[in-house]
Amino acid sequence: MRSMATTGANIVQNVSSLSKLQSLNGIFAIYKKCGPTSADVLNSLKEKLLKEAGVSNPNPRKRKKQAVKIGHGGTLDSAASGVLVVGIGEGTKMLTTMLAGSKKYRAVGELGKATDTLDATGAVVHEKSYEHVTREALEEHLQKFTGDIMQVPPLYSALKKDGKRLSVLLKQGQEVEAKPARPVTVYNLTVTDFSPPLFTLDIECGGGFYVRSLVDDLGKALSSCAHVRELVRTKQGQFTLDEHALKEEQWTLQHISAALQACPPTAKPQPGQNRNAKHSNSNSNNNKPLPQPSTPEQAKDGADGANSRD
């Protein structure tokens, strides 16, 4: 009898946990470490939540009839770390519109070596002297890459051709043409350290911007070459690395519920009320309302569902 009672209690608890998970609607931020892809990190998060909710043998890569819907709003390369914004439930529909605002990065570049991927994961394809480069010259050239500029995305990227990522096509040995230059916005560029061959930049930019392309272009402008040695996203939208990004041990229903920025709920129209009218002052599930973006920059990019690049 005690065993049956215990089993029944566990079933009730699991149903309650799954119901709580499925009731979450909004966006939050997690910390992505170096190594896994953004998709891998998302699948790990989803698997942990499903296990906590009592789902046996969860398959986070399953697309149809999912127990919970989760997506991310800005791809970080596998070699990069930092803020990864996640949408859950109805929050997945809000990622593009809710993540308007600047992105901030801290990048360590290395002068004298260029790689095929424009970062430290690639093969060195070119070497050039850098002894003539000074901090003053670096800071002077940064001005040319600030404001509204045109930028050519890297070949190794999440951008797609015929439905396949360029990086995947290159790894398969296929020839890939560079995408045309496109407009991007850089709000601020600052040199925080200069210890040749290494230099560190703080970057604030809009959507669609590639830090790897910036460092590569900067190396060429300095009559040398360069690639990204380290990259950390410190801010995306209203979410910052220090204040909002949940570490892996915090990927629990309790922590996510407390951190969730809820989607503005839509109330059913009352008799005589305009059917298009929406209530924006109410809030359910005790989740904090989503703050308005701090800048007018609109999230862009759509081919691969990511709103920012690195």
Coordinates of C-alpha atoms in Angstrom, one line a residue, residues 17-18 21-22 24 28 30-31 37-72 84 86-89 92 247-248 250-253 256:
S17 CA 5.9 19.9 -12.7
L18 CA 5.0 19.3 -16.4
L21 CA 6.8 23.9 -17.3
Q22 CA 4.1 24.1 -20.0
L24 CA 5.8 29.2 -18.8
F28 CA 15.1 34.6 -20.3
I30 CA 21.3 31.6 -20.1
Y31 CA 25.1 31.3 -20.1
T37 CA 26.8 25.1 -30.6
S38 CA 23.9 27.3 -29.6
A39 CA 21.6 24.5 -30.8
D40 CA 23.4 21.9 -28.6
V41 CA 23.1 24.2 -25.5
L42 CA 19.4 24.7 -26.2
N43 CA 18.8 20.9 -26.4
S44 CA 20.7 20.4 -23.2
L45 CA 18.5 23.0 -21.5
K46 CA 15.3 21.4 -22.9
E47 CA 16.4 17.9 -21.8
K48 CA 17.1 19.1 -18.2
L49 CA 13.7 20.7 -17.9
L50 CA 11.9 17.7 -19.4
K51 CA 13.6 15.4 -17.0
E52 CA 12.8 17.6 -14.0
A53 CA 9.2 17.6 -15.2
G54 CA 9.1 13.8 -15.1
V55 CA 9.2 13.1 -18.8
S56 CA 10.8 9.7 -19.4
N57 CA 13.4 9.4 -22.2
P58 CA 13.1 13.0 -23.4
N59 CA 14.2 13.7 -26.9
P60 CA 15.0 17.5 -27.1
R61 CA 15.5 17.3 -30.9
K62 CA 12.0 16.2 -31.5
R63 CA 10.1 18.8 -33.5
K64 CA 6.5 17.5 -33.6
K65 CA 4.2 17.1 -30.6
Q66 CA 6.7 18.7 -28.2
A67 CA 5.9 18.7 -24.5
V68 CA 7.4 22.2 -24.4
K69 CA 8.5 24.7 -27.1
I70 CA 11.8 26.4 -26.7
G71 CA 14.0 28.5 -29.1
H72 CA 16.9 30.9 -28.9
L84 CA 22.1 33.4 -25.1
V86 CA 15.9 31.8 -24.9
G87 CA 12.1 31.9 -25.6
I88 CA 9.8 29.3 -24.0
G89 CA 6.1 28.7 -24.9
T92 CA 9.4 31.8 -28.9
K247 CA 24.5 29.2 -15.3
E248 CA 23.9 25.5 -16.1
Q250 CA 20.5 27.1 -12.5
W251 CA 18.6 25.5 -15.4
T252 CA 15.7 24.5 -13.2
L253 CA 12.0 25.3 -13.2
I256 CA 13.7 30.0 -14.8

